[in-house]
Structures are given as C-alpha cells and as structure tokens.
Coordinates of N, CA and C in Angstrom, one line a residue:
M279 N 75.0 191.2 171.1 CA 74.9 191.5 169.7 C 73.8 190.7 169.0
R280 N 73.4 189.6 169.6 CA 72.3 188.8 169.0 C 71.0 189.6 168.9
A281 N 70.8 190.5 169.9 CA 69.6 191.4 169.9 C 69.5 192.2 168.6
L282 N 70.6 192.5 168.0 CA 70.6 193.3 166.7 C 69.9 192.6 165.6
N283 N 69.9 191.3 165.6 CA 69.3 190.5 164.6 C 67.8 190.6 164.7
G284 N 67.2 191.0 165.8 CA 65.8 191.2 165.9 C 65.3 192.6 165.5
L285 N 66.2 193.5 165.1 CA 65.8 194.8 164.7 C 65.1 194.8 163.3
P286 N 64.0 195.5 163.2 CA 63.3 195.5 161.8 C 64.2 196.3 160.9
Y287 N 64.1 196.0 159.6 CA 64.8 196.8 158.6 C 64.1 198.2 158.5
V288 N 65.0 199.2 158.3 CA 64.6 200.6 158.2 C 65.1 201.2 156.9
P289 N 64.4 202.1 156.3 CA 64.9 202.8 155.1 C 65.8 203.9 155.5
L290 N 66.8 204.1 154.7 CA 67.7 205.2 154.9 C 67.6 206.1 153.7
S291 N 67.8 207.4 153.9 CA 67.8 208.3 152.7 C 69.1 209.1 152.8
V292 N 69.6 209.5 151.6 CA 70.9 210.2 151.5 C 70.8 211.3 150.6
A293 N 71.2 212.5 151.0 CA 71.3 213.7 150.1 C 72.7 214.2 150.2
V294 N 73.2 214.6 149.0 CA 74.6 215.0 148.9 C 74.7 216.4 148.3
R295 N 75.7 217.1 148.9 CA 76.1 218.4 148.3 C 77.6 218.6 148.3
A296 N 78.1 219.3 147.3 CA 79.5 219.5 147.2 C 80.0 220.3 148.4
A297 N 81.2 219.9 148.8 CA 81.8 220.6 150.0 C 83.3 221.0 149.6
G298 N 83.6 221.2 148.4 CA 84.9 221.6 147.9 C 85.3 220.7 146.7
A299 N 86.5 220.9 146.2 CA 86.9 220.2 145.0 C 87.0 218.6 145.3
Q300 N 87.4 218.2 146.4 CA 87.6 216.8 146.7 C 86.8 216.4 148.0
A301 N 85.6 216.9 148.1 CA 84.8 216.6 149.3 C 83.3 216.8 149.0
V302 N 82.5 216.0 149.7 CA 81.1 216.1 149.7 C 80.5 216.0 151.1
T303 N 79.4 216.6 151.3 CA 78.7 216.5 152.6 C 77.4 215.7 152.3
A304 N 77.3 214.6 153.1 CA 76.1 213.8 152.9 C 75.2 213.9 154.1
A305 N 73.9 214.1 153.9 CA 72.9 214.1 155.0 C 72.2 212.7 154.9
V306 N 72.5 211.9 155.9 CA 71.9 210.6 156.0 C 70.8 210.6 157.0
A307 N 69.6 210.0 156.7 CA 68.5 210.1 157.6 C 67.9 208.7 157.7
N308 N 67.4 208.4 158.9 CA 66.6 207.2 159.2 C 65.2 207.6 159.1
T309 N 64.5 207.1 158.0 CA 63.1 207.4 157.8 C 62.2 206.3 158.3
G310 N 62.7 205.4 159.0 CA 61.9 204.3 159.5 C 61.4 204.5 160.9
G311 N 60.8 203.4 161.5 CA 60.3 203.5 162.8 C 61.1 202.8 163.9
A312 N 62.3 202.4 163.5 CA 63.2 201.7 164.5 C 64.6 202.3 164.4
P313 N 65.5 202.1 165.3 CA 66.8 202.6 165.2 C 67.6 202.0 164.0
A314 N 68.4 202.8 163.4 CA 69.3 202.3 162.3 C 70.7 202.0 163.0
A315 N 71.1 200.8 163.0 CA 72.3 200.3 163.7 C 73.5 200.4 162.8
M316 N 74.6 201.0 163.3 CA 75.9 201.0 162.7 C 75.8 201.5 161.2
V317 N 75.3 202.7 161.0 CA 75.3 203.3 159.7 C 76.7 203.6 159.3
R318 N 77.1 203.1 158.1 CA 78.4 203.4 157.5 C 78.3 204.1 156.2
L319 N 79.1 205.2 156.0 CA 79.1 205.9 154.7 C 80.4 205.6 154.0
S320 N 80.2 205.4 152.7 CA 81.4 205.2 151.8 C 81.2 205.9 150.5
L321 N 82.3 206.0 149.7 CA 82.3 206.5 148.4 C 82.4 205.4 147.4
A322 N 81.8 205.5 146.2 CA 81.9 204.5 145.2 C 81.8 205.2 143.8
A323 N 82.4 204.7 142.8 CA 82.3 205.2 141.5 C 80.9 205.1 140.9
A324 N 80.2 204.1 141.3 CA 78.8 203.9 141.0 C 78.0 203.4 142.2
P325 N 76.7 203.7 142.3 CA 76.0 203.3 143.6 C 76.1 201.8 143.9
D326 N 76.3 201.0 143.0 CA 76.5 199.5 143.3 C 77.9 199.0 143.2
G327 N 78.9 200.0 143.1 CA 80.3 199.6 142.9 C 81.0 199.4 144.2
P328 N 82.3 199.0 144.1 CA 83.1 198.8 145.3 C 83.4 200.2 146.0
A329 N 83.7 200.1 147.2 CA 84.1 201.3 148.0 C 85.4 201.8 147.5
L330 N 85.5 203.2 147.5 CA 86.8 203.8 147.1 C 87.4 204.5 148.3
P331 N 88.7 204.8 148.3 CA 89.4 205.4 149.4 C 88.7 206.8 149.8
A332 N 88.5 207.0 151.0 CA 87.9 208.3 151.5 C 88.1 208.4 153.0
L333 N 88.1 209.6 153.5 CA 88.1 209.9 154.9 C 86.8 210.6 155.3
A334 N 86.2 210.1 156.3 CA 84.9 210.6 156.8 C 85.1 211.2 158.1
D335 N 84.4 212.4 158.4 CA 84.6 213.0 159.7 C 83.8 212.3 160.8
D336 N 82.9 211.4 160.4 CA 82.2 210.5 161.4 C 81.8 209.3 160.6
N337 N 81.6 208.2 161.3 CA 81.1 207.0 160.7 C 80.7 206.0 161.7
C338 N 80.0 204.9 161.3 CA 79.5 203.9 162.2 C 78.5 204.6 163.2
L339 N 77.5 205.2 162.7 CA 76.5 206.0 163.4 C 75.3 205.1 163.8
W340 N 74.7 205.5 164.9 CA 73.4 205.0 165.2 C 72.4 206.1 165.0
L341 N 71.3 205.9 164.3 CA 70.3 206.9 164.0 C 69.0 206.5 164.6
L342 N 68.4 207.3 165.4 CA 67.0 207.0 165.9 C 66.0 207.2 164.9
P343 N 64.8 206.8 165.0 CA 63.7 207.0 164.0 C 63.6 208.5 163.8
G344 N 63.6 209.0 162.5 CA 63.5 210.4 162.2 C 64.7 211.2 162.4
E345 N 65.8 210.6 162.9 CA 67.0 211.4 163.1 C 67.9 211.4 161.8
S346 N 68.6 212.5 161.6 CA 69.5 212.6 160.5 C 70.8 213.2 161.0
R347 N 71.9 213.0 160.2 CA 73.2 213.5 160.5 C 73.9 213.9 159.3
E348 N 74.8 214.9 159.3 CA 75.6 215.3 158.2 C 77.0 214.8 158.4
V349 N 77.6 214.2 157.4 CA 78.9 213.7 157.4 C 79.7 214.2 156.2
T350 N 80.9 214.7 156.3 CA 81.7 215.1 155.2 C 82.7 214.0 154.9
L351 N 82.8 213.7 153.6 CA 83.7 212.7 153.1 C 84.7 213.4 152.2
R352 N 86.0 213.1 152.4 CA 87.0 213.7 151.6 C 87.9 212.7 150.9
W353 N 88.4 213.0 149.7 CA 89.3 212.1 149.0 C 90.5 212.9 148.5
R354 N 91.6 212.2 148.1 CA 92.8 212.9 147.6 C 92.6 213.2 146.1
P355 N 93.2 214.3 145.6 CA 93.1 214.6 144.2 C 93.6 213.4 143.4
G356 N 92.9 213.1 142.3 CA 93.2 212.0 141.5 C 92.7 210.6 141.9
D357 N 92.2 210.5 143.1 CA 91.7 209.2 143.5 C 90.4 208.8 142.8
H358 N 89.6 209.7 142.4 CA 88.3 209.5 141.8 C 88.1 210.2 140.5
A359 N 88.7 209.6 139.5 CA 88.6 210.1 138.1 C 87.1 210.0 137.6
G360 N 86.7 211.0 136.8 CA 85.4 210.9 136.2 C 84.3 211.6 137.0
G361 N 84.6 212.6 137.8 CA 83.5 213.3 138.4 C 83.4 212.9 139.9
R362 N 82.2 213.4 140.4 CA 82.0 213.2 141.8 C 81.5 211.7 142.1
P363 N 82.1 211.1 143.0 CA 81.7 209.7 143.3 C 80.3 209.7 144.0
A364 N 79.7 208.5 144.0 CA 78.4 208.3 144.8 C 78.7 208.1 146.2
V365 N 77.8 208.6 147.1 CA 77.9 208.3 148.5 C 76.9 207.1 148.8
V366 N 77.4 206.1 149.5 CA 76.6 204.9 149.8 C 76.4 204.8 151.3
A367 N 75.2 204.7 151.8 CA 75.0 204.5 153.2 C 74.4 203.1 153.4
Q368 N 75.0 202.4 154.4 CA 74.6 201.1 154.7 C 74.5 201.0 156.2
A369 N 73.6 200.1 156.7 CA 73.4 199.9 158.1 C 73.2 198.4 158.4
Y370 N 73.4 198.0 159.6 CA 73.2 196.6 159.9 C 71.8 196.1 159.6
N371 N 70.8 197.0 159.8 CA 69.4 196.6 159.5 C 68.8 197.5 158.5
A372 N 69.5 197.8 157.4 CA 69.0 198.6 156.3 C 69.7 198.2 155.0
L373 N 68.9 198.3 153.9 CA 69.5 198.0 152.6 C 70.3 199.3 152.2
P374 N 71.3 199.2 151.4 CA 72.1 200.3 151.0 C 71.3 201.4 150.3
A375 N 71.6 202.6 150.6 CA 71.0 203.8 149.9 C 72.1 204.6 149.3
A376 N 71.9 205.2 148.2 CA 73.0 205.9 147.5 C 72.5 207.2 146.9
A377 N 73.4 208.2 146.8 CA 73.1 209.5 146.2 C 74.3 210.0 145.5

C-alpha cells in the first residue's frame, strides 16, 4: 500500500444524466497520465456537502489513463429532497470532482 503514496495526482471528470426518477448514471473518467486508484462515487446535496445514502452498481474503481466507466447510483424516494443530488467522484490520488 505504501507504493500508492508515490502515485501522481490525476484529474477526474464526471458527467451525469438522469436514469429514472430516483437514479442517475455518472460517467467518470481519468483524464490524467497515471492510474486513478480506488475511485469512489457518492451522492451529495451539494458538491462540497456530506455523502447521502445511495446504492451504486459499481464502486472503488481503478481507472487507467484515459479510461472511463459508467456507474448508476440509486436512492429511495424521499431520501433527497430538493431535486437531483450531485455526484461526487473521489480517488486516492485525485481531488474530488462533482457534477
């Protein structure tokens, strides 16, 4: 695990589209030149807010340089009042990215 500390920081990008009344599909991409380690997706009421309850069909991803992946996140009705929540992508070697 110490070798992960030597990974350079990489930028992540996130694009979101609706996937139903209580779901979104997020396309997360590694736009950097090194692998993105342990990419995690979560929902938040605001991009810098705390994580909200959600189920993701995949999580804790590794993305190679230039690789992208689509992940659908679902929530229960009533869990997220006030519209669609933000999707936040974080990785061990990346700053958070939100959409």
